[in-house]
Each structure stands twice: as structure tokens, then as C-alpha cells.
Amino acid sequence: MKTYIKLFALSSLLVLGSCSEDFLENEPYTDKVTENFYKTPSDAFEGLVAVYDVLQREAYGTQLIVSEQVSDNCFGGFGIADPTVDLQWDRFQYTTDKDMNALTWTNSYLGIYRANVLLENLDKVNWGSNTALKTRYEAEARFLRAHFHFQAAKMFGDIVPLDHTVTTSEFELPRQAPEVTYALIANDLKFAADNLGPENYSQAGNANYGRITKWAAEAYLARTFLFYTGAYSKTDLAGVVTKAQAVTYINDAVNNSGHGLVADFANLWLAASFENFAGEDNTEMVWAVRFNGSGKGNWDLHEGNRFQVNIAPRGGSIGKYATGWGGATVNPKLVQAYESGDSRKAASFIDYVGEGLNFDPQAREQRQYTGYSWKKYCPITNAAGTAVVEANGGNFQIDNYQDYAIIRFADVLLMAAELNLEGNAALAQADLDRVRDRAFKSTTHRIPVTKAVIMEERRLELALEGLRYFDLIRQGMPAMKAAIDNTAGDSQFAVTFRPETLGWFALPQSQIVLSNGTIQQNPGWN
């Protein structure tokens, strides 16, 4: 969805703990308010677009990069003189910036708020005989509401679930037990999966690419099922979705979605393939957040991928890789985990020495240089060595245009392997084989499927895609500590995971203050 109509409903401003407008600062205002706006299907569509619009803000360098920094995939990185907040994330500290997770919290609740505004006003629209369109908009909005809840819940643990826009008497709502939040998530995703049609938008030039589909909803149900049952040691998804149902949903997405694997893993990533790039609207993208470079340096627009500059090589372009801030340097032990012949290794990471790139970390002021950085999502240069985004008239910080893949079909296959493992080992093996056959470009590297094998395959296939830390949470604190603790290298790379946090991030201090005591800091962060 490349075109976004900015709509902000003013009638029910949501701030947890306060009616301050800081929660939604810098938002575009119009003269459209809910009392006089929702009349036609076109009005409802604008409201839906406003919910989708929040997705672009998730790639500003919040959860995606932070979750990789705190996992065993990456270190903090960035520049020697940069603030130490990235080192604090990396080392599970919380000393100088008490509000360092605020963007993830506020983005999530901005999305939840906009979804609730739309959902509460669908009945005001004159749909005529087109009730199917109303159902579609409701399904998409409920999927997005579930997504925004999950973004917050998997990071902070207990959150405040909201199925309505809050009134003034609800500004200080307490956090709820996980089963309350996940029941809301599960019901929303189930509604989307059961009510969306069988469309597959991964087709070149399809105007609906980026919109929610039945297949995205089924895959997302599997993702939340696996996370919730693992992190909280449960057998079903908050009493709403059983394991048998989760298996049915994910197998449907595998067998009937029309999605598939791109033949060459490298072709998924622009910096790994260039002329062979499969394009963003390829068959493997079950759901992705869309970006474009139309902002042309306008900081008031939010169309570009503002994440990419964070992980690009620091100190200037080098070879085919455009410049950035050098954040989240890659842990060598991740690179070394790939077997010989695994095509995902060269496609996922920039190997400065191996690629003959003269990267001087001191001259470039690179902190925690490891010899490796992100190739996935790295912006590129043109033949003249100029960043493509700048050659097109954009700003290298805010106008990068690569889409952010939230669900790839490879992930769907690995979730299917995990969910089918106990009940249908042969099917689980077949799903795993498809991923490994693509990685090695042959059938000679197949290995017997087990839970441990699947989790390691997820680590390798989905590296640097924002999933690893949350996969560790669902494996438990001993597994997290064994994976994340690091003593290799000098003291700048020392990392000690603290199990007393239970894996949850520190809550933004601003939200604790605004709650007037109804929200307490997560364990291990006081």
C-alpha cells in the first residue's frame, strides 16, 4: 500500500495515564473528526489507511533493531562517540535513558487507537448492499489491532489490552494478565483468518500488495500461538485457539495460499542480488510493510524506510553498499554457525575481509567492529558509487525504500514444521526440507527433523529479521542465557543476560509516571 491518506480522528485522544497529547505528538491534523466523518465506504477506507499508516513507523529503528541487538545475533554497534543507549540494550542495562523503549510502546498504542476508532464507526457508514466490504475492512482492522497488541506484548510482557477507545475515566488502566491480552489478539486474528477471502497479493504490480490477507492472518495465528504457549507454558492460545486449530490454519497457509519460496535465497535481498533481485512483490512475501522514496528529503512525510540507515556501513559508502550509522554489528558466532555451502551466509551478511572491502573501523569511528554487518536491508550504491536513494533525489536517512518483510513463506514452512512435529512428523520433515533444499540448492543437506533442529533453522533462515530474540524467550531463561551471554573478544563485547528480567524489556518511564502508580516497572529493571 504505497499511497497513504493521512487521517487522524480527534474525538477520543488516547494516552495511557494522562490526557496529554505527547502520546501522539507530531501527528498530522485535519478538520475531519469522527462525529462528522464516517458516512461512506470511501470514508471507511481512509480510516483503514490511517491504521496501516502506523506500520511505517515500526521501521524507524525501534523493535526490529533493538530485538537484534539484545539477541545473540548482534552487538550494539553504532559510532564510538554515539550515546551508549545501544550498548545498554545489548548488555541488558537501563541506566541513562529511562525512556529508551518509548517509541515501541507509543507506536503500538497509536495503531491500536486508530484501529479502534475505525471499528467503532463502521456501523455509521452507509454500506448499501456491500456488506462484504464492511466485513473485509473489519477483518483488516482487527488483524492490525492484533498486530499492534502483539508488538507490545512480546516486548513488554503484561500490557494494557484495549478493544475500544478509552474514556477519560480509563486513562489510568492497569496492565492485564497475558491471557487477557492474548485472548483479544487470538479472537481478532481468528476473525481475520475466517472472514478474508483467498486473494494472494504477491503479484507484480498488484495495487493491493501490502494489505492483509487470509494467509497472513493464518500465519500470524501460528506465530502468536507458538510464542504464547512457549513463553507462558500453555497448551492453547488463551483458550481461543487450540493446537489442532493452529495446525489447521498453518497447513492451510502452506498448501492453499499460492505462496512459495523464491528459488534463490539471495534474490530476496537487494544488496545480495542487485540485478537478480526478485522484487518486493515476490511470491515469498506473505506480508510486508511497504515503503517508497517519494518523500525526497521531507521529514514531515513518513513514506521511506528509516530503519535501513541504522545498519548500513558507517563512515561512507563502501563498494556496492551505501553509507549509514553502523548499528547492530553482527556477532561472528552467528556467521560461523552456517555450514559450508549454505547460500544464506553470503546473502545475509557483509563480510568486509572476505569481500575485499577496506573497512578501517578506527577511521570510520565504528564501535564494536566485528568484521560483519547486515546485508539484508542494506541500502546500495549505483555504478558511480552514489547511494541510489540520493541519486533519485532522496535523503539517505529517511527515503530508503525497501519493504520490511514481517512474514515470509519460509517462516510459514518452519512454523508448520514445528506445529506438525508431534502429530505428523513426515509432514514436518517435508516442510523443513523445503527450506534447507533452497538454502543449499540441493537435497543433500537434509537432516532429521527435531524441535532443536527447527529452532536452529529459524536462527539461520530468519537472521536479522527481528524474530530471534522472541524465539529465545519461548525457549525459557536457561536457553536465553546460554545463547546470549558472551565472553569472546575484549570487554566491549561482554554481554550478560539477566534472567530476573524474564526476557521482558524495561517499560518506558514516562508511561509509569503518567499511570500514577497503576503501572509498575517490569521485574529486574528497577
Short mmCIF file of C-alpha atoms in Angstrom, two decimals:
data_model
loop_
_atom_site.label_atom_id
_atom_site.label_comp_id
_atom_site.label_asym_id
_atom_site.label_seq_id
_atom_site.Cartn_x
_atom_site.Cartn_y
_atom_site.Cartn_z
CA MET A 1 0.00 0.00 0.00
CA LYS A 2 2.21 2.78 -1.28
CA THR A 3 -0.32 5.60 -1.12
CA TYR A 4 -1.37 6.72 2.34
CA ILE A 5 -4.11 9.20 3.17
CA LYS A 6 -3.28 10.83 6.50
CA LEU A 7 -6.34 10.77 8.73
CA PHE A 8 -6.31 11.40 12.45
CA ALA A 9 -9.52 11.17 14.43
CA LEU A 10 -9.53 13.84 17.13
CA SER A 11 -12.52 12.94 19.23
CA SER A 12 -11.04 10.35 21.60
CA LEU A 13 -7.37 11.12 22.18
CA LEU A 14 -5.78 8.13 23.91
CA VAL A 15 -2.96 8.43 26.38
CA LEU A 16 -2.44 5.77 28.99
CA GLY A 17 -2.14 7.55 32.30
CA SER A 18 -2.87 11.07 31.04
CA CYS A 19 -4.84 13.13 28.55
CA SER A 20 -1.58 14.74 27.41
CA GLU A 21 -1.08 14.98 23.65
CA ASP A 22 2.55 13.87 23.98
CA PHE A 23 1.50 10.29 23.28
CA LEU A 24 0.66 11.19 19.69
CA GLU A 25 2.89 14.18 19.16
CA ASN A 26 3.81 15.33 15.66
CA GLU A 27 0.72 13.75 14.11
CA PRO A 28 -0.97 15.38 11.10
CA TYR A 29 -4.26 17.07 11.95
CA THR A 30 -7.21 17.64 9.64
CA ASP A 31 -10.67 19.08 10.08
CA LYS A 32 -12.14 15.60 9.84
CA VAL A 33 -13.39 14.23 13.15
CA THR A 34 -15.26 11.05 13.92
CA GLU A 35 -18.53 12.88 14.62
CA ASN A 36 -18.83 14.15 11.05
CA PHE A 37 -16.64 11.85 9.02
CA TYR A 38 -17.73 8.20 8.79
CA LYS A 39 -20.55 8.21 6.24
CA THR A 40 -19.39 6.44 3.08
CA PRO A 41 -17.26 3.39 2.24
CA SER A 42 -14.62 5.83 0.97
CA ASP A 43 -14.51 7.42 4.43
CA ALA A 44 -14.05 3.98 5.98
CA PHE A 45 -11.25 3.24 3.55
CA GLU A 46 -9.45 6.42 4.60
CA GLY A 47 -9.81 5.33 8.21
CA LEU A 48 -8.36 1.93 7.33
CA VAL A 49 -5.42 3.52 5.55
CA ALA A 50 -4.76 5.58 8.68
CA VAL A 51 -4.34 2.32 10.62
CA TYR A 52 -1.99 0.86 8.02
CA ASP A 53 -0.02 4.10 8.08
CA VAL A 54 1.29 3.36 11.58
CA LEU A 55 3.13 0.31 10.25
CA GLN A 56 5.70 2.54 8.56
CA ARG A 57 6.76 3.93 11.94
CA GLU A 58 7.82 0.50 13.17
CA ALA A 59 10.87 0.66 10.91
CA TYR A 60 12.32 3.79 12.47
CA GLY A 61 14.86 1.64 14.29
CA THR A 62 12.72 0.50 17.17
CA GLN A 63 11.74 -3.12 17.73
CA LEU A 64 13.49 -4.60 14.68
CA ILE A 65 16.97 -3.35 15.50
CA VAL A 66 16.57 -3.43 19.29
CA SER A 67 15.47 -7.08 19.31
CA GLU A 68 18.50 -8.00 17.21
CA GLN A 69 20.86 -6.05 19.49
CA VAL A 70 19.63 -7.85 22.60
CA SER A 71 19.70 -11.28 20.95
CA ASP A 72 22.78 -13.35 20.25
CA ASN A 73 22.74 -12.17 16.63
CA CYS A 74 24.23 -8.71 17.12
CA PHE A 75 26.03 -6.29 19.39
CA GLY A 76 25.05 -2.65 19.93
CA GLY A 77 27.33 -1.10 17.33
CA PHE A 78 26.96 2.46 16.01
CA GLY A 79 29.71 5.06 16.47
CA ILE A 80 32.37 5.48 19.13
CA ALA A 81 31.03 8.90 20.11
CA ASP A 82 27.35 7.95 19.88
CA PRO A 83 25.17 7.75 23.02
CA THR A 84 25.58 4.49 24.90
CA VAL A 85 21.92 3.53 24.78
CA ASP A 86 22.64 0.84 22.18
CA LEU A 87 25.26 -0.69 24.44
CA GLN A 88 22.72 -0.67 27.26
CA TRP A 89 20.22 -2.60 25.17
CA ASP A 90 22.97 -5.02 24.18
CA ARG A 91 24.05 -5.56 27.81
CA PHE A 92 20.60 -5.55 29.46
CA GLN A 93 21.28 -2.32 31.30
CA TYR A 94 18.98 0.61 31.88
CA THR A 95 20.97 3.45 33.35
CA THR A 96 20.98 6.68 31.33
CA ASP A 97 17.86 6.68 29.14
CA LYS A 98 14.85 5.65 31.17
CA ASP A 99 12.54 6.16 28.21
CA MET A 100 14.52 4.29 25.60
CA ASN A 101 11.68 1.92 24.69
CA ALA A 102 9.05 4.64 24.39
CA LEU A 103 8.71 4.54 20.60
CA THR A 104 7.71 0.87 20.53
CA TRP A 105 5.09 1.50 23.21
CA THR A 106 3.65 4.65 21.65
CA ASN A 107 3.66 3.30 18.09
CA SER A 108 1.80 0.21 19.27
CA TYR A 109 -0.88 2.19 21.06
CA LEU A 110 -1.21 4.67 18.21
CA GLY A 111 -2.01 1.73 15.94
CA ILE A 112 -4.43 0.22 18.47
CA TYR A 113 -6.18 3.57 18.87
CA ARG A 114 -6.65 4.14 15.16
CA ALA A 115 -7.94 0.59 14.69
CA ASN A 116 -10.46 1.03 17.49
CA VAL A 117 -11.67 4.36 16.08
CA LEU A 118 -12.40 2.69 12.75
CA LEU A 119 -14.02 -0.39 14.27
CA GLU A 120 -16.31 1.72 16.44
CA ASN A 121 -17.52 3.70 13.44
CA LEU A 122 -18.11 1.02 10.82
CA ASP A 123 -21.80 0.83 11.67
CA LYS A 124 -22.21 4.54 10.89
CA VAL A 125 -21.21 4.01 7.27
CA ASN A 126 -23.88 3.58 4.61
CA TRP A 127 -22.68 0.32 3.07
CA GLY A 128 -25.77 -0.25 0.94
CA SER A 129 -25.74 -3.83 -0.23
CA ASN A 130 -21.96 -4.12 0.03
CA THR A 131 -21.80 -5.70 3.48
CA ALA A 132 -18.90 -7.87 2.33
CA LEU A 133 -16.74 -4.76 2.08
CA LYS A 134 -17.61 -3.84 5.66
CA THR A 135 -16.57 -7.33 6.79
CA ARG A 136 -13.31 -7.01 4.88
CA TYR A 137 -12.44 -3.67 6.47
CA GLU A 138 -13.33 -5.02 9.90
CA ALA A 139 -11.12 -8.07 9.35
CA GLU A 140 -8.15 -5.96 8.24
CA ALA A 141 -8.57 -3.52 11.14
CA ARG A 142 -8.85 -6.34 13.68
CA PHE A 143 -5.75 -8.02 12.25
CA LEU A 144 -3.82 -4.78 12.61
CA ARG A 145 -5.13 -4.25 16.14
CA ALA A 146 -3.88 -7.74 16.99
CA HIS A 147 -0.52 -6.99 15.39
CA PHE A 148 -0.03 -3.81 17.40
CA HIS A 149 -1.01 -5.57 20.64
CA PHE A 150 1.43 -8.38 19.88
CA GLN A 151 4.25 -5.94 19.10
CA ALA A 152 3.90 -4.53 22.61
CA ALA A 153 3.11 -7.77 24.44
CA LYS A 154 6.04 -9.80 23.13
CA MET A 155 8.39 -7.00 24.16
CA PHE A 156 6.96 -5.83 27.49
CA GLY A 157 5.03 -8.87 28.77
CA ASP A 158 1.93 -7.63 30.58
CA ILE A 159 0.34 -4.68 28.75
CA VAL A 160 -2.99 -2.83 28.69
CA PRO A 161 -5.23 -4.56 26.10
CA LEU A 162 -7.77 -2.22 24.52
CA ASP A 163 -10.77 -3.30 22.45
CA HIS A 164 -12.24 0.22 22.46
CA THR A 165 -11.15 3.84 22.58
CA VAL A 166 -10.77 4.78 26.22
CA THR A 167 -12.85 7.37 28.03
CA THR A 168 -11.49 9.94 30.47
CA SER A 169 -12.29 7.60 33.36
CA GLU A 170 -9.99 4.96 31.86
CA PHE A 171 -6.80 6.97 31.47
CA GLU A 172 -5.12 5.01 34.27
CA LEU A 173 -5.99 1.45 33.34
CA PRO A 174 -3.70 -1.23 34.81
CA ARG A 175 -1.88 -3.86 32.83
CA GLN A 176 -3.67 -7.18 32.41
CA ALA A 177 -2.60 -10.81 32.69
CA PRO A 178 -1.24 -12.28 29.45
CA GLU A 179 -4.28 -14.46 28.85
CA VAL A 180 -6.49 -11.36 28.62
CA THR A 181 -4.30 -9.69 26.01
CA TYR A 182 -3.75 -12.85 24.01
CA ALA A 183 -7.45 -13.74 24.01
CA LEU A 184 -8.10 -10.39 22.32
CA ILE A 185 -5.24 -11.00 19.87
CA ALA A 186 -6.44 -14.52 19.09
CA ASN A 187 -10.07 -13.50 18.54
CA ASP A 188 -9.03 -10.67 16.23
CA LEU A 189 -6.72 -12.87 14.17
CA LYS A 190 -9.28 -15.65 14.03
CA PHE A 191 -11.89 -13.22 12.73
CA ALA A 192 -9.46 -12.06 10.04
CA ALA A 193 -8.49 -15.60 9.03
CA ASP A 194 -12.11 -16.74 8.88
CA ASN A 195 -13.52 -13.73 7.04
CA LEU A 196 -10.93 -12.65 4.48
CA GLY A 197 -11.05 -14.12 1.00
CA PRO A 198 -8.42 -16.32 -0.68
CA GLU A 199 -6.65 -13.47 -2.51
CA ASN A 200 -2.89 -13.60 -2.83
CA TYR A 201 -1.45 -10.14 -3.46
CA SER A 202 2.14 -11.23 -4.17
CA GLN A 203 1.88 -10.45 -7.83
CA ALA A 204 3.91 -7.90 -9.76
CA GLY A 205 2.15 -4.57 -9.84
CA ASN A 206 -0.78 -5.64 -7.68
CA ALA A 207 -2.24 -2.48 -6.15
CA ASN A 208 -3.30 -4.39 -3.03
CA TYR A 209 0.17 -5.69 -2.21
CA GLY A 210 0.80 -4.90 1.44
CA ARG A 211 -2.80 -5.42 2.53
CA ILE A 212 -3.79 -8.12 4.97
CA THR A 213 -4.83 -11.47 3.54
CA LYS A 214 -6.36 -14.64 4.91
CA TRP A 215 -2.95 -16.26 4.58
CA ALA A 216 -1.19 -13.57 6.61
CA ALA A 217 -3.81 -13.97 9.33
CA GLU A 218 -3.40 -17.75 9.45
CA ALA A 219 0.37 -17.42 9.66
CA TYR A 220 0.13 -14.75 12.33
CA LEU A 221 -2.17 -17.01 14.38
CA ALA A 222 0.53 -19.66 14.27
CA ARG A 223 3.19 -17.14 15.30
CA THR A 224 1.24 -15.91 18.30
CA PHE A 225 0.25 -19.46 19.25
CA LEU A 226 3.89 -20.57 19.31
CA PHE A 227 5.04 -17.52 21.23
CA TYR A 228 2.29 -17.56 23.85
CA THR A 229 2.36 -21.30 24.50
CA GLY A 230 6.15 -21.26 24.70
CA ALA A 231 6.67 -18.10 26.77
CA TYR A 232 3.86 -18.91 29.22
CA SER A 233 3.97 -22.73 29.15
CA LYS A 234 0.39 -23.08 27.91
CA THR A 235 -1.25 -25.70 25.71
CA ASP A 236 -3.54 -23.39 23.74
CA LEU A 237 -3.76 -19.75 22.71
CA ALA A 238 -5.57 -18.12 25.64
CA GLY A 239 -8.48 -20.55 25.44
CA VAL A 240 -9.38 -19.30 21.95
CA VAL A 241 -7.27 -21.37 19.54
CA THR A 242 -6.29 -24.98 20.24
CA LYS A 243 -3.16 -26.57 18.89
CA ALA A 244 -5.25 -28.62 16.45
CA GLN A 245 -6.77 -25.40 15.12
CA ALA A 246 -3.36 -23.75 14.86
CA VAL A 247 -2.15 -26.75 12.85
CA THR A 248 -5.14 -26.50 10.53
CA TYR A 249 -4.55 -22.80 9.96
CA ILE A 250 -0.83 -23.08 9.24
CA ASN A 251 -1.25 -26.12 6.96
CA ASP A 252 -3.90 -24.19 5.02
CA ALA A 253 -1.42 -21.34 4.55
CA VAL A 254 1.23 -23.79 3.33
CA ASN A 255 -0.98 -25.76 0.96
CA ASN A 256 -3.55 -23.31 -0.37
CA SER A 257 -2.14 -19.77 -0.20
CA GLY A 258 -0.34 -19.82 -3.53
CA HIS A 259 2.78 -18.51 -1.81
CA GLY A 260 6.09 -20.26 -2.31
CA LEU A 261 9.84 -19.92 -1.91
CA VAL A 262 11.87 -17.75 -4.25
CA ALA A 263 14.27 -20.16 -5.97
CA ASP A 264 17.45 -18.39 -4.77
CA PHE A 265 17.57 -17.06 -1.20
CA ALA A 266 19.94 -14.25 -2.21
CA ASN A 267 17.37 -12.86 -4.62
CA LEU A 268 15.17 -11.84 -1.69
CA TRP A 269 17.61 -9.10 -0.70
CA LEU A 270 18.58 -6.20 -2.92
CA ALA A 271 22.13 -5.84 -1.59
CA ALA A 272 22.76 -9.56 -2.08
CA SER A 273 21.47 -9.88 -5.64
CA PHE A 274 21.20 -6.49 -7.38
CA GLU A 275 20.23 -7.32 -10.99
CA ASN A 276 18.72 -10.65 -9.88
CA PHE A 277 16.59 -9.12 -7.13
CA ALA A 278 13.23 -10.90 -7.06
CA GLY A 279 11.38 -7.67 -6.34
CA GLU A 280 9.38 -6.82 -3.27
CA ASP A 281 6.15 -8.22 -4.66
CA ASN A 282 7.51 -11.75 -4.88
CA THR A 283 5.72 -14.97 -4.04
CA GLU A 284 7.56 -15.44 -0.74
CA MET A 285 6.26 -12.26 0.88
CA VAL A 286 3.16 -13.26 2.79
CA TRP A 287 3.02 -9.84 4.45
CA ALA A 288 5.38 -6.88 4.28
CA VAL A 289 5.30 -3.22 5.28
CA ARG A 290 5.60 -1.10 2.16
CA PHE A 291 7.92 1.88 1.75
CA ASN A 292 8.89 4.24 -1.04
CA GLY A 293 11.31 7.08 -1.67
CA SER A 294 8.72 9.69 -2.57
CA GLY A 295 9.50 11.91 0.42
CA LYS A 296 12.56 13.40 -1.30
CA GLY A 297 14.03 14.63 1.97
CA ASN A 298 10.79 15.87 3.53
CA TRP A 299 10.99 14.92 7.22
CA ASP A 300 7.28 15.60 7.66
CA LEU A 301 6.41 12.65 5.43
CA HIS A 302 6.72 9.07 6.61
CA GLU A 303 6.91 7.07 3.41
CA GLY A 304 10.56 5.94 3.47
CA ASN A 305 12.21 3.11 5.39
CA ARG A 306 14.05 4.96 8.16
CA PHE A 307 15.44 1.73 9.57
CA GLN A 308 17.90 0.93 6.80
CA VAL A 309 20.33 3.76 7.52
CA ASN A 310 20.87 2.36 11.03
CA ILE A 311 22.56 -0.85 9.92
CA ALA A 312 24.41 0.32 6.78
CA PRO A 313 28.23 0.64 6.85
CA ARG A 314 29.45 3.53 8.96
CA GLY A 315 31.62 6.32 7.66
CA GLY A 316 30.71 6.39 3.98
CA SER A 317 29.71 4.05 1.18
CA ILE A 318 31.98 1.10 0.59
CA GLY A 319 31.79 -0.85 -2.65
CA LYS A 320 28.19 -1.53 -3.52
CA TYR A 321 26.94 -0.80 0.00
CA ALA A 322 25.63 2.69 0.79
CA THR A 323 26.53 4.52 3.97
CA GLY A 324 24.75 4.55 7.30
CA TRP A 325 25.34 4.53 11.04
CA GLY A 326 26.88 1.09 11.59
CA GLY A 327 24.35 -0.10 14.16
CA ALA A 328 23.90 -3.68 15.38
CA THR A 329 27.21 -5.15 14.25
CA VAL A 330 26.81 -8.86 13.59
CA ASN A 331 28.08 -11.40 16.12
CA PRO A 332 30.72 -13.63 14.45
CA LYS A 333 29.33 -16.71 16.18
CA LEU A 334 26.15 -16.29 14.14
CA VAL A 335 28.10 -16.16 10.88
CA GLN A 336 30.16 -19.17 11.94
CA ALA A 337 27.00 -21.21 12.62
CA TYR A 338 26.33 -21.63 8.89
CA GLU A 339 27.53 -24.84 7.25
CA SER A 340 29.72 -24.83 4.19
CA GLY A 341 27.56 -24.48 1.10
CA ASP A 342 24.73 -22.64 2.84
CA SER A 343 23.83 -19.81 0.45
CA ARG A 344 22.19 -17.83 3.23
CA LYS A 345 25.53 -16.90 4.79
CA ALA A 346 26.85 -14.73 1.96
CA ALA A 347 23.37 -13.35 1.28
CA SER A 348 22.71 -12.24 4.86
CA PHE A 349 25.96 -10.59 5.98
CA ILE A 350 28.56 -8.19 4.64
CA ASP A 351 31.94 -9.85 5.22
CA TYR A 352 34.37 -6.94 4.92
CA VAL A 353 37.53 -9.02 4.75
CA GLY A 354 36.03 -11.85 2.70
CA GLU A 355 34.64 -9.39 0.14
CA GLY A 356 37.92 -7.47 -0.10
CA LEU A 357 36.48 -4.27 1.38
CA ASN A 358 38.96 -1.97 3.13
CA PHE A 359 36.92 -1.05 6.19
CA ASP A 360 39.03 0.79 8.79
CA PRO A 361 36.95 0.80 11.98
CA GLN A 362 39.09 3.49 13.65
CA ALA A 363 38.91 5.91 10.73
CA ARG A 364 35.18 5.29 10.44
CA GLU A 365 34.69 5.52 14.22
CA GLN A 366 32.86 2.20 14.24
CA ARG A 367 32.04 0.86 17.69
CA GLN A 368 32.17 -2.90 18.32
CA TYR A 369 33.56 -3.74 14.90
CA THR A 370 33.27 -7.48 14.25
CA GLY A 371 34.07 -7.67 10.55
CA TYR A 372 30.42 -8.30 9.72
CA SER A 373 27.31 -6.19 9.24
CA TRP A 374 23.84 -6.55 7.73
CA LYS A 375 23.46 -7.33 4.06
CA LYS A 376 19.74 -7.89 4.47
CA TYR A 377 18.13 -4.45 4.18
CA CYS A 378 21.42 -2.67 3.45
CA PRO A 379 20.91 0.24 1.02
CA ILE A 380 23.00 0.16 -2.14
CA THR A 381 25.04 2.43 -4.41
CA ASN A 382 24.81 2.85 -8.16
CA ALA A 383 27.59 2.31 -10.70
CA ALA A 384 29.04 5.73 -9.84
CA GLY A 385 29.28 4.83 -6.15
CA THR A 386 26.43 7.15 -5.13
CA ALA A 387 23.69 5.90 -2.84
CA VAL A 388 20.76 5.02 -5.08
CA VAL A 389 18.34 6.86 -2.83
CA GLU A 390 20.37 10.07 -3.17
CA ALA A 391 20.78 9.62 -6.91
CA ASN A 392 16.98 9.58 -7.03
CA GLY A 393 16.77 12.88 -5.16
CA GLY A 394 16.13 11.46 -1.70
CA ASN A 395 17.77 11.73 1.70
CA PHE A 396 19.83 8.68 2.68
CA GLN A 397 18.45 8.82 6.23
CA ILE A 398 14.72 8.83 5.58
CA ASP A 399 13.99 7.94 1.95
CA ASN A 400 15.23 4.37 1.64
CA TYR A 401 12.53 2.30 0.03
CA GLN A 402 12.98 -1.41 0.72
CA ASP A 403 9.93 -3.08 2.22
CA TYR A 404 10.12 -4.74 5.63
CA ALA A 405 9.18 -8.43 5.46
CA ILE A 406 7.12 -9.36 8.52
CA ILE A 407 6.07 -12.83 7.31
CA ARG A 408 7.96 -14.78 4.66
CA PHE A 409 6.79 -18.13 3.35
CA ALA A 410 9.99 -19.73 4.68
CA ASP A 411 8.82 -18.74 8.16
CA VAL A 412 5.41 -20.25 7.41
CA LEU A 413 7.09 -23.54 6.50
CA LEU A 414 9.19 -23.58 9.67
CA MET A 415 6.18 -22.78 11.84
CA ALA A 416 4.31 -25.59 10.10
CA ALA A 417 7.21 -27.97 10.78
CA GLU A 418 7.16 -27.04 14.45
CA LEU A 419 3.39 -27.32 14.86
CA ASN A 420 3.18 -30.62 12.96
CA LEU A 421 6.19 -32.22 14.64
CA GLU A 422 4.30 -34.21 17.27
CA GLY A 423 1.28 -35.17 15.19
CA ASN A 424 2.71 -35.63 11.70
CA ALA A 425 6.49 -35.95 11.69
CA ALA A 426 6.59 -36.77 7.98
CA LEU A 427 4.88 -33.50 7.10
CA ALA A 428 7.16 -31.60 9.48
CA GLN A 429 10.16 -33.18 7.76
CA ALA A 430 8.86 -32.19 4.33
CA ASP A 431 8.35 -28.56 5.42
CA LEU A 432 11.86 -28.39 6.89
CA ASP A 433 13.36 -29.99 3.79
CA ARG A 434 11.91 -27.31 1.55
CA VAL A 435 13.73 -24.60 3.48
CA ARG A 436 17.06 -26.44 3.63
CA ASP A 437 16.92 -27.56 0.00
CA ARG A 438 16.61 -23.93 -1.05
CA ALA A 439 19.44 -22.85 1.27
CA PHE A 440 21.91 -25.43 -0.10
CA LYS A 441 20.48 -25.57 -3.63
CA SER A 442 20.39 -29.35 -3.38
CA THR A 443 18.73 -32.18 -1.45
CA THR A 444 21.99 -33.48 0.01
CA HIS A 445 21.85 -31.48 3.28
CA ARG A 446 18.62 -32.81 4.69
CA ILE A 447 18.70 -33.68 8.39
CA PRO A 448 16.14 -35.44 10.64
CA VAL A 449 13.57 -33.03 12.00
CA THR A 450 13.51 -32.31 15.74
CA LYS A 451 12.45 -29.29 17.79
CA ALA A 452 16.09 -28.28 18.28
CA VAL A 453 16.77 -28.59 14.55
CA ILE A 454 13.79 -26.40 13.71
CA MET A 455 14.83 -23.71 16.18
CA GLU A 456 18.36 -23.64 14.76
CA GLU A 457 16.97 -23.48 11.25
CA ARG A 458 14.87 -20.49 12.27
CA ARG A 459 18.02 -18.83 13.60
CA LEU A 460 19.80 -19.26 10.26
CA GLU A 461 16.93 -18.65 7.85
CA LEU A 462 15.43 -15.66 9.67
CA ALA A 463 18.59 -13.99 10.98
CA LEU A 464 18.35 -10.19 11.21
CA GLU A 465 14.59 -10.20 10.62
CA GLY A 466 13.55 -9.36 14.19
CA LEU A 467 12.45 -12.85 15.28
CA ARG A 468 15.42 -14.41 17.06
CA TYR A 469 15.05 -12.78 20.50
CA PHE A 470 11.39 -13.73 20.71
CA ASP A 471 12.19 -17.30 19.65
CA LEU A 472 14.63 -17.39 22.57
CA ILE A 473 12.01 -16.13 25.04
CA ARG A 474 9.75 -19.05 24.26
CA GLN A 475 12.61 -21.49 24.91
CA GLY A 476 13.00 -20.33 28.51
CA MET A 477 15.51 -18.41 30.61
CA PRO A 478 18.29 -21.05 30.73
CA ALA A 479 18.29 -21.27 26.92
CA MET A 480 18.27 -17.50 26.62
CA LYS A 481 21.21 -17.07 28.94
CA ALA A 482 23.22 -19.83 27.27
CA ALA A 483 22.67 -18.23 23.88
CA ILE A 484 23.08 -14.55 24.72
CA ASP A 485 25.93 -14.47 27.25
CA ASN A 486 29.16 -13.54 25.53
CA THR A 487 32.74 -13.64 26.81
CA ALA A 488 34.52 -13.83 23.45
CA GLY A 489 36.59 -10.83 22.43
CA ASP A 490 37.59 -7.90 24.61
CA SER A 491 35.47 -6.19 27.25
CA GLN A 492 33.43 -4.15 24.76
CA PHE A 493 31.74 -7.37 23.64
CA ALA A 494 30.95 -8.68 27.14
CA VAL A 495 27.23 -9.47 27.44
CA THR A 496 25.46 -10.97 30.44
CA PHE A 497 21.78 -11.78 30.12
CA ARG A 498 19.83 -11.25 33.36
CA PRO A 499 17.13 -13.94 33.82
CA GLU A 500 15.46 -11.84 36.52
CA THR A 501 14.02 -9.72 33.67
CA LEU A 502 12.21 -12.81 32.35
CA GLY A 503 13.23 -11.56 28.92
CA TRP A 504 10.86 -8.59 29.01
CA PHE A 505 12.13 -5.12 28.16
CA ALA A 506 12.03 -2.19 30.55
CA LEU A 507 8.83 -0.18 30.35
CA PRO A 508 9.21 3.47 29.31
CA GLN A 509 9.50 5.52 32.49
CA SER A 510 7.19 8.18 31.04
CA GLN A 511 4.31 5.69 30.95
CA ILE A 512 4.95 4.61 34.54
CA VAL A 513 4.83 8.23 35.69
CA LEU A 514 1.71 9.01 33.67
CA SER A 515 -0.10 6.00 35.12
CA ASN A 516 0.01 7.44 38.65
CA GLY A 517 1.06 4.10 40.08
CA THR A 518 -1.22 1.72 38.20
CA ILE A 519 1.69 0.56 36.05
CA GLN A 520 4.82 -0.78 37.74
CA GLN A 521 8.22 -1.38 36.18
CA ASN A 522 8.94 -4.88 34.88
CA PRO A 523 10.95 -7.19 37.14
CA GLY A 524 14.72 -6.82 37.04
CA TRP A 525 14.69 -3.20 35.82
CA ASN A 526 14.17 -1.15 38.98
#
